[in-house]
PDB file of C-alpha atoms and ligand atoms in Angstrom:
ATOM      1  CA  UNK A  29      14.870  -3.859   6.553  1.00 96.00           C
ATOM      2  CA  UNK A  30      11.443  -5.312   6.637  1.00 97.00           C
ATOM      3  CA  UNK A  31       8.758  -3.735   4.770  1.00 98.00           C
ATOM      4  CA  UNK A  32       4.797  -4.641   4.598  1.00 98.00           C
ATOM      5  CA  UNK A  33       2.920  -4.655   1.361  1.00 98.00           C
ATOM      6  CA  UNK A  34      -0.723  -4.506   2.573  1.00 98.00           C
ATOM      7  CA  UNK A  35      -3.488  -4.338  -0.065  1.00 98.00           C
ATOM      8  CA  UNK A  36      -7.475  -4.071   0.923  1.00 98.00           C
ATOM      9  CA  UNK A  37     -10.739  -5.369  -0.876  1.00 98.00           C
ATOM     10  CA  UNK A  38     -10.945  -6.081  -4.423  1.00 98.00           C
ATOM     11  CA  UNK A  39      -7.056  -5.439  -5.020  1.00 98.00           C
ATOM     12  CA  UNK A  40      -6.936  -9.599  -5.799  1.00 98.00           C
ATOM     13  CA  UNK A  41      -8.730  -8.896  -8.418  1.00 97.00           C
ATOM     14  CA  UNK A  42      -6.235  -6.659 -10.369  1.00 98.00           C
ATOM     15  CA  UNK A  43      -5.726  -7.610 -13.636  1.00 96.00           C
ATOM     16  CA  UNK A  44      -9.140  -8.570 -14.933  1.00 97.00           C
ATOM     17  CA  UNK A  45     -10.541  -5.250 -13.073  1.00 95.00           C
ATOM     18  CA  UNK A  46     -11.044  -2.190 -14.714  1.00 96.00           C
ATOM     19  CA  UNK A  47      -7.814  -2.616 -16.663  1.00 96.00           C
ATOM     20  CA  UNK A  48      -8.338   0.214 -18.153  1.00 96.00           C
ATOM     21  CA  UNK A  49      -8.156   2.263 -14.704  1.00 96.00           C
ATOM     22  CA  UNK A  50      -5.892  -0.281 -12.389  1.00 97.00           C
ATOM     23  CA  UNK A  51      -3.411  -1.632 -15.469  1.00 96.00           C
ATOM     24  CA  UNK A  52      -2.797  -5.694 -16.735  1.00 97.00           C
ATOM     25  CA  UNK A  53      -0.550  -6.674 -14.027  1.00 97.00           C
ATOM     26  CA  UNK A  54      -2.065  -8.722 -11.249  1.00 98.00           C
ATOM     27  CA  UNK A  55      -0.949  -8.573  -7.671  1.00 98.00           C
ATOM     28  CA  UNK A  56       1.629 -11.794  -7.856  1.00 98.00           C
ATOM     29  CA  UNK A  57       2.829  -9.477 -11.181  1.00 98.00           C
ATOM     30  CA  UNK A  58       3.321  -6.402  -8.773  1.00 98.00           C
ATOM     31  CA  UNK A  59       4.713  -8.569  -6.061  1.00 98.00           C
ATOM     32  CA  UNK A  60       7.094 -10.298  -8.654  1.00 98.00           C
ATOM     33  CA  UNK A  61       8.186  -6.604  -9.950  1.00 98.00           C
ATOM     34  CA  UNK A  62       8.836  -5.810  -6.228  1.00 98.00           C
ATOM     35  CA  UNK A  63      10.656  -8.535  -5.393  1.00 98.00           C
ATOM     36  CA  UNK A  64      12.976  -8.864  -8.537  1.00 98.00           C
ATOM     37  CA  UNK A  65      13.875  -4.884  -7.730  1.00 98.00           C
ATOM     38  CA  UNK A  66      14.201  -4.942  -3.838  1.00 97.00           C
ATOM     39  CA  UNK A  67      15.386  -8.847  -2.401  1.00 95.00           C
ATOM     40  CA  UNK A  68      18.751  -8.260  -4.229  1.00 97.00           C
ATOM     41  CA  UNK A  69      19.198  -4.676  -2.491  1.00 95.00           C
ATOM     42  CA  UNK A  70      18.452  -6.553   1.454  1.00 93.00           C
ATOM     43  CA  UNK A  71      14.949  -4.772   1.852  1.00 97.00           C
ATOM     44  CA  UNK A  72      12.562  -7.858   2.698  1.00 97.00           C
ATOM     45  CA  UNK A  73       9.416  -7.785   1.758  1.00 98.00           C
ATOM     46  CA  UNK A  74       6.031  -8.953   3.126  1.00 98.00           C
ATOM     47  CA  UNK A  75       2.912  -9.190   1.097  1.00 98.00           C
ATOM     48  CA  UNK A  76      -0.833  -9.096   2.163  1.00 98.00           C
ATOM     49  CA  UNK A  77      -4.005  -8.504   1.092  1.00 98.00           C
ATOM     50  CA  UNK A  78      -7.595  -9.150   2.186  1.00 98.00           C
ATOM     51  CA  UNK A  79     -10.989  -8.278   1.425  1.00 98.00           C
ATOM     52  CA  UNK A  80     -12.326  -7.096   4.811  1.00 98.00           C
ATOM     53  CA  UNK A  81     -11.693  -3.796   7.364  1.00 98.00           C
ATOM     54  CA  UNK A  82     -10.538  -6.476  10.413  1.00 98.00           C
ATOM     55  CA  UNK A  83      -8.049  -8.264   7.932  1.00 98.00           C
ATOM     56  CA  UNK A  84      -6.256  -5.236   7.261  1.00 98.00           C
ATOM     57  CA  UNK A  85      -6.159  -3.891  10.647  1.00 98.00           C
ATOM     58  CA  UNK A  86      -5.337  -7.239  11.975  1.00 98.00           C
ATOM     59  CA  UNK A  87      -2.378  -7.203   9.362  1.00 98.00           C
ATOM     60  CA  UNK A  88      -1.404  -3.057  10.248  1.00 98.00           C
ATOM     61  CA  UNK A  89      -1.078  -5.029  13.921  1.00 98.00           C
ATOM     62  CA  UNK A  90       0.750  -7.592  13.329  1.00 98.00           C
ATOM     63  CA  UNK A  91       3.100  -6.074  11.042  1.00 98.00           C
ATOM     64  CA  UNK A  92       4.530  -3.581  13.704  1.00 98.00           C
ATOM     65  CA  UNK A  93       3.782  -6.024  17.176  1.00 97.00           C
ATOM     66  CA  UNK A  94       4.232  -9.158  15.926  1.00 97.00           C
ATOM     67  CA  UNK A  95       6.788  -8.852  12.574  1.00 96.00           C
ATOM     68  CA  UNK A  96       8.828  -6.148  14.191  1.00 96.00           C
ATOM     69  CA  UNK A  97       8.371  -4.019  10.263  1.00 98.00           C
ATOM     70  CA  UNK A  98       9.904  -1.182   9.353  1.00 98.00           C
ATOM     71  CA  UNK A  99       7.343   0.405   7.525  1.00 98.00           C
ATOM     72  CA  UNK A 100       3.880  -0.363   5.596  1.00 98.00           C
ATOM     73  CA  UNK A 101       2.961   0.735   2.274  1.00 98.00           C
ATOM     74  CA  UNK A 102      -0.915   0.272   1.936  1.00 98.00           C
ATOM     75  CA  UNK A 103      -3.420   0.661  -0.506  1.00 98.00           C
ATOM     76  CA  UNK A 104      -6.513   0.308   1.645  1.00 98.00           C
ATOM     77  CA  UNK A 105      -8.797   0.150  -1.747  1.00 98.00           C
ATOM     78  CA  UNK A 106     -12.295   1.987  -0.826  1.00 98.00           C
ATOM     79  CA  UNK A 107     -11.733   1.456   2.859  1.00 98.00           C
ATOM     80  CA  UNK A 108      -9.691   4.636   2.396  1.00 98.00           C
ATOM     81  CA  UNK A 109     -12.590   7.173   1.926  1.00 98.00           C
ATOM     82  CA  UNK A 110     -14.351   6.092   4.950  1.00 98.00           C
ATOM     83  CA  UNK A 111     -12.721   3.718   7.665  1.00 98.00           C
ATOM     84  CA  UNK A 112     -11.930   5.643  10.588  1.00 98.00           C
ATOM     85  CA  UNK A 113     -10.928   2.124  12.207  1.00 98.00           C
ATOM     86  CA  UNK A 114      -7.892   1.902   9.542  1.00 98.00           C
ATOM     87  CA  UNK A 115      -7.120   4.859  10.101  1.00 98.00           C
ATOM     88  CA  UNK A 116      -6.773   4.586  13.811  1.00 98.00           C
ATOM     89  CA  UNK A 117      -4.798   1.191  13.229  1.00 98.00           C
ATOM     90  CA  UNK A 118      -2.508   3.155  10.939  1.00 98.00           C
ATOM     91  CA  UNK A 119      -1.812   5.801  13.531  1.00 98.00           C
ATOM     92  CA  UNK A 120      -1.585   3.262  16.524  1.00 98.00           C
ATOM     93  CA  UNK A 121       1.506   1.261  14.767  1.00 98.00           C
ATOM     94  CA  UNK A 122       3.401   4.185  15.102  1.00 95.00           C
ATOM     95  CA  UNK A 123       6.350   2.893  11.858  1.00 98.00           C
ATOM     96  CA  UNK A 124       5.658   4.996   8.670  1.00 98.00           C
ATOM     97  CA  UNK A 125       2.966   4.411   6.546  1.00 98.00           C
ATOM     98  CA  UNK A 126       2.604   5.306   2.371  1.00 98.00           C
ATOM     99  CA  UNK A 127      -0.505   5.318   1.186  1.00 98.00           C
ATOM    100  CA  UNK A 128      -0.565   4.140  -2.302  1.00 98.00           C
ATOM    101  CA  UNK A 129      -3.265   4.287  -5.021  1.00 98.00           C
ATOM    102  CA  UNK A 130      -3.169   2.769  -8.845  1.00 98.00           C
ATOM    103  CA  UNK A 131      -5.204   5.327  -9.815  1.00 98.00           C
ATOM    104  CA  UNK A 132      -5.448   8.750  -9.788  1.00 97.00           C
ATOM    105  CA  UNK A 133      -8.234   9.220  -7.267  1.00 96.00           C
ATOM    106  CA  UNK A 134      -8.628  12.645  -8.520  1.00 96.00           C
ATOM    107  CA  UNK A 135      -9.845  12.294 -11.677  1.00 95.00           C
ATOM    108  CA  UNK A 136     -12.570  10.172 -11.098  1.00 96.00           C
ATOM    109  CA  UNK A 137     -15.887  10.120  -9.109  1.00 95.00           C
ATOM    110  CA  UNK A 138     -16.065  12.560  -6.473  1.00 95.00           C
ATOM    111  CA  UNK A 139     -16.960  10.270  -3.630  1.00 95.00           C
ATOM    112  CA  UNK A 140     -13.123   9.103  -4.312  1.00 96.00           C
ATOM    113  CA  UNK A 141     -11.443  12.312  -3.515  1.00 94.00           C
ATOM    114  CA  UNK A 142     -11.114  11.946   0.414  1.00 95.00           C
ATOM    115  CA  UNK A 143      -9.250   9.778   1.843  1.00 97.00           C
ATOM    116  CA  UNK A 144      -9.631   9.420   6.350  1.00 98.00           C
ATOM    117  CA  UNK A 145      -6.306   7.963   6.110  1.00 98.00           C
ATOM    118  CA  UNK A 146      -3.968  10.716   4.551  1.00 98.00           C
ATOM    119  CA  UNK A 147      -3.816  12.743   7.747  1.00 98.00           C
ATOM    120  CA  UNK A 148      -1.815   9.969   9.050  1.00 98.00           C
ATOM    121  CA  UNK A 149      -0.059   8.488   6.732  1.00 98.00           C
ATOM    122  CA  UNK A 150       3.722   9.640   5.851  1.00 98.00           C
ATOM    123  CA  UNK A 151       2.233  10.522   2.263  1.00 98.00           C
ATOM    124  CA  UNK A 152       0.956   9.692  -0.488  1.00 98.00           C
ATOM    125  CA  UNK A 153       1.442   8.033  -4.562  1.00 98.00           C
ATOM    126  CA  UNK A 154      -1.336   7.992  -6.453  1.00 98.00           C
ATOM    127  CA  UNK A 155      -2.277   7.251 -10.037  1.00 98.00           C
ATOM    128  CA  UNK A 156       1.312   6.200 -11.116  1.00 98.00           C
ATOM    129  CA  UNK A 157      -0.126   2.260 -11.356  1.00 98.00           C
ATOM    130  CA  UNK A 158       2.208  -0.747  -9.824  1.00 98.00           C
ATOM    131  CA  UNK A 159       4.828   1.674 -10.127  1.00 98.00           C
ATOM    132  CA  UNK A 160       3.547   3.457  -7.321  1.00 98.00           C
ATOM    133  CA  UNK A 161       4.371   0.638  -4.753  1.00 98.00           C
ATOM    134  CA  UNK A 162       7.851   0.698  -6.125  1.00 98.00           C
ATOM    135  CA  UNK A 163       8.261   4.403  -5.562  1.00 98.00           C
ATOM    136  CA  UNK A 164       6.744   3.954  -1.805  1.00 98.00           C
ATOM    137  CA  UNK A 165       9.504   1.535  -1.108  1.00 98.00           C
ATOM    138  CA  UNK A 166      12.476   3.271  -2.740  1.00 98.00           C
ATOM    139  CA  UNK A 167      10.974   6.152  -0.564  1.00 98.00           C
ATOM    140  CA  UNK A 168      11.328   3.515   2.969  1.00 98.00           C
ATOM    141  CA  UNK A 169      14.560   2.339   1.920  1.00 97.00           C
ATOM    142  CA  UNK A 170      15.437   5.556   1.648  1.00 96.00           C
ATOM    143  CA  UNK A 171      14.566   7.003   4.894  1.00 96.00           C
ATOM    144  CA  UNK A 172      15.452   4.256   6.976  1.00 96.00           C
ATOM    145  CA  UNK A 173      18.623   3.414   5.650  1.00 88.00           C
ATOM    146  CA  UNK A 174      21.675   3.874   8.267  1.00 79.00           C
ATOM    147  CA  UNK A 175      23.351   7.055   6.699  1.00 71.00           C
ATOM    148  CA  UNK A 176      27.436   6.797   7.157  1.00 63.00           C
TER     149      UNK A 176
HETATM  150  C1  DQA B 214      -7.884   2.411  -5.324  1.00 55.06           C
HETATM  151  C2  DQA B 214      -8.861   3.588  -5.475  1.00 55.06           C
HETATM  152  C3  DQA B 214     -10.128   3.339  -4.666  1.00 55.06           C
HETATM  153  O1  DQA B 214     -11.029   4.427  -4.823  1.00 55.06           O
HETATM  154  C4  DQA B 214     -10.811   2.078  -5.120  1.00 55.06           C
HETATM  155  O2  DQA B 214     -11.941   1.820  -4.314  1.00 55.06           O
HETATM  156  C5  DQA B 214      -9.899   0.908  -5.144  1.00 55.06           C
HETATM  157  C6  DQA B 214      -8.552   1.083  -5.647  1.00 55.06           C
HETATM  158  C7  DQA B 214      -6.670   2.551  -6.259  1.00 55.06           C
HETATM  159  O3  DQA B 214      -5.687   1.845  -6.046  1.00 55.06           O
HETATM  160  O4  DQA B 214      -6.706   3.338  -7.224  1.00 55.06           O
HETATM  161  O5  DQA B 214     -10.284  -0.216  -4.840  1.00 55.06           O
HETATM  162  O6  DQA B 214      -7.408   2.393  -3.984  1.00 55.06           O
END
C-alpha cells in the first residue's frame, strides 16, 4: 500500500509557527511519528510538501499517474478556502483523498470556515494536531486493505 503525505504553503514551517495553534512538532517530527507507526505494518509512505498551488497539484498528479498511490492525505494549508485548481486536481486523480487540518478551522477566523476542497475529498480531520494525519492513514489502511 502506497500512501501520499502532501502538505501546502507554510506547513515547513510547523514548529516555530503559531505553536500555540499548529503544536511543537515539525513536519520531519510528524513524518518520523508516521513512519515509526506505519513502515512496520507494510503501508509505505510518501512525503511532500511545497509552498505553491502548481507544486501541490503537480504532486496530486504524480502521485496517482506517475507513483501508482493508493490514496493522498492532504493538508492543502490556506489553498483550501479558495483553490478551485486543487480542488479539480483532487477530483481528477480519482484514489481517495483525506483532507486533514492541525487545527480546528472552526474556531477561528471566519474566512477559515470553507473549504472548496471538502466536496471532494473522502472526508475530513480537523483540529486533532499531527495526530490527525495518523488517523487519515489508519482510516486508508483501513479501507483498502484486502478483507479475507
Ligand atoms: C491549516 C488551516 C489553514 O486555515 C491555514 O491556512 C494553514 C493550516 C491547518 O492545518 O490547520 O496553513 O490547514
Amino acid at each position: 500500500m502506497n500512501i501520499h503525505i502532501i502538505n501546502g504553503p507554510n506547513l515547513n514551517l510547523l514548529g516555530v509557527r503559531q505553536p500555540e495553534i499548529y503544536g511543537h512538532e515539525t513536519l520531519g517530527d510528524i513524518e518520523k511519528k508516521m513512519r515509526q507507526r506505519f513502515e512496520p505494518t507494510g503501508v509505505a509512505l510518501h512525503f511532500f510538501q511545497s509552498n505553491s498551488e502548481g507544486g501541490i497539484i503537480d504532486a496530486l498528479h504524480a502521485a496517482r499517474y506517475a507513483h501508482n498511490a493508493d490514496a493522498v492525505v492532504i493538508n492543502p494549508g490556506a489553498y483550501t478556502h479558495y483553490s478551485i485548481a486543487i480542488r479539480d486536481a483532487i477530483s481528477a486523480i480519482q484514489i481517495p483523498v483525506v483532507e486533514v487540518h492541525l487545527s480546528n478551522i472552526h474556531a477561528r477566523e471566519p474566512f477559515r470556515e470553507g473549504s472548496v476542497v471538502a466536496a471532494v475529498c473522502r472526508g475530513r480531520i480537523e483540529g486533532l494536531g499531527w495526530r490527525g494525519y495518523l488517523l487519515a492513514v489508519e482510516y486508508l489502511r483501513d479501507i483498502l486493505e484486502p478483507k479475507s
